[in-house]
C-alpha cells in the first residue's frame, strides 16, 4: 500500500534543540531510498525549513506556512501560493495596532522564491527580538524594520505574524476573527508559554487541504500524519492514520488514532520505519 508520511516540525519531528536528529535523518533517508514517500507540513517558511532539512530528504513538496503554499526543494520556489484578500489586509493590521500588536507582514518577493517581511516599528519586544535575531541572516527572508508593507502586499501578502502578551494577542484576534474569511490562529508559543503568537493566513488555508492534494498528486493510497499542536488538527482529521506525539496538546492526542513517544525520542521516525516495513511499501 503506497503511503505518504507527513510530519509537523516543531514539537513533532524536531527534537528539544529544534533540529532533526542524526538518527531521525538517517531513518528517513533509508525509507526514502527504499521508495517511501515523506514530507513535512509546518507553519514555518522556506527560509527556516530549507536549512532544517538540509540533511533529510523529502519525496514530495514541503507544505509551508500552514498550507499557504508548497515549497519545491529542487526548484527552490513556491508552488500554488495563496494570498491575503486586499480589502481585508488593512483592516486586520488596524485591529492589531489598536490592541498593541505590531505584526510582521510577509509578502512574496517578485522572484517567487523568497519573502519580504515588514514591521512598522524598529523597536521590537523581547519575543520579536529573539525571533528576528534567529532569522535576520537567512537567505530566503529579508526583514524591513520600521517600514509599512508596500502596495504590492495587497496582491502578494501571505501571512501576518504577531508575538506578544496573551491578552493583547487574544484581544486583537477577537476583534476581527468573526468578520474575516482569513484563517486565524492565536495560541501560546510552545517554547515560551507566557508569549502568545498570532497567525493570520489567506482564506481556506489549513494543512488538511494541502496534504490531501499531495496525497492525490503522488498517487498515495494511504496518508499518515504526525502532529502536536492546534494547527495540526485539520490534517489529523484528513489522515487515514492520525498520530500524535506524547508531548502534543490534549486536543491533538484526543483526536489522534495513535499516540507515540515524545518528539525528544525520535518517535516519529521510528514509527515511520516500522509502519513502512509493515505497510508502506506494499
Coordinates of C-alpha atoms in Angstrom, one line a residue, residues 104 106 117 126-136 141 143 161 163:
X104 CA 5.2 41.1 10.9
X106 CA 5.0 38.5 5.0
X117 CA 8.9 40.8 6.0
X126 CA 11.7 40.6 23.7
X127 CA 10.0 37.7 21.8
X128 CA 10.2 39.6 18.5
X129 CA 13.9 40.4 19.1
X130 CA 14.7 36.7 19.6
X131 CA 12.6 35.7 16.5
X132 CA 14.3 38.4 14.4
X133 CA 17.8 37.6 15.7
X134 CA 17.4 33.9 14.7
X135 CA 16.2 34.7 11.2
X136 CA 17.7 38.1 10.0
X141 CA 13.7 36.0 4.1
X143 CA 13.3 41.9 7.1
X161 CA 2.5 37.1 12.4
X163 CA 4.1 37.9 19.1

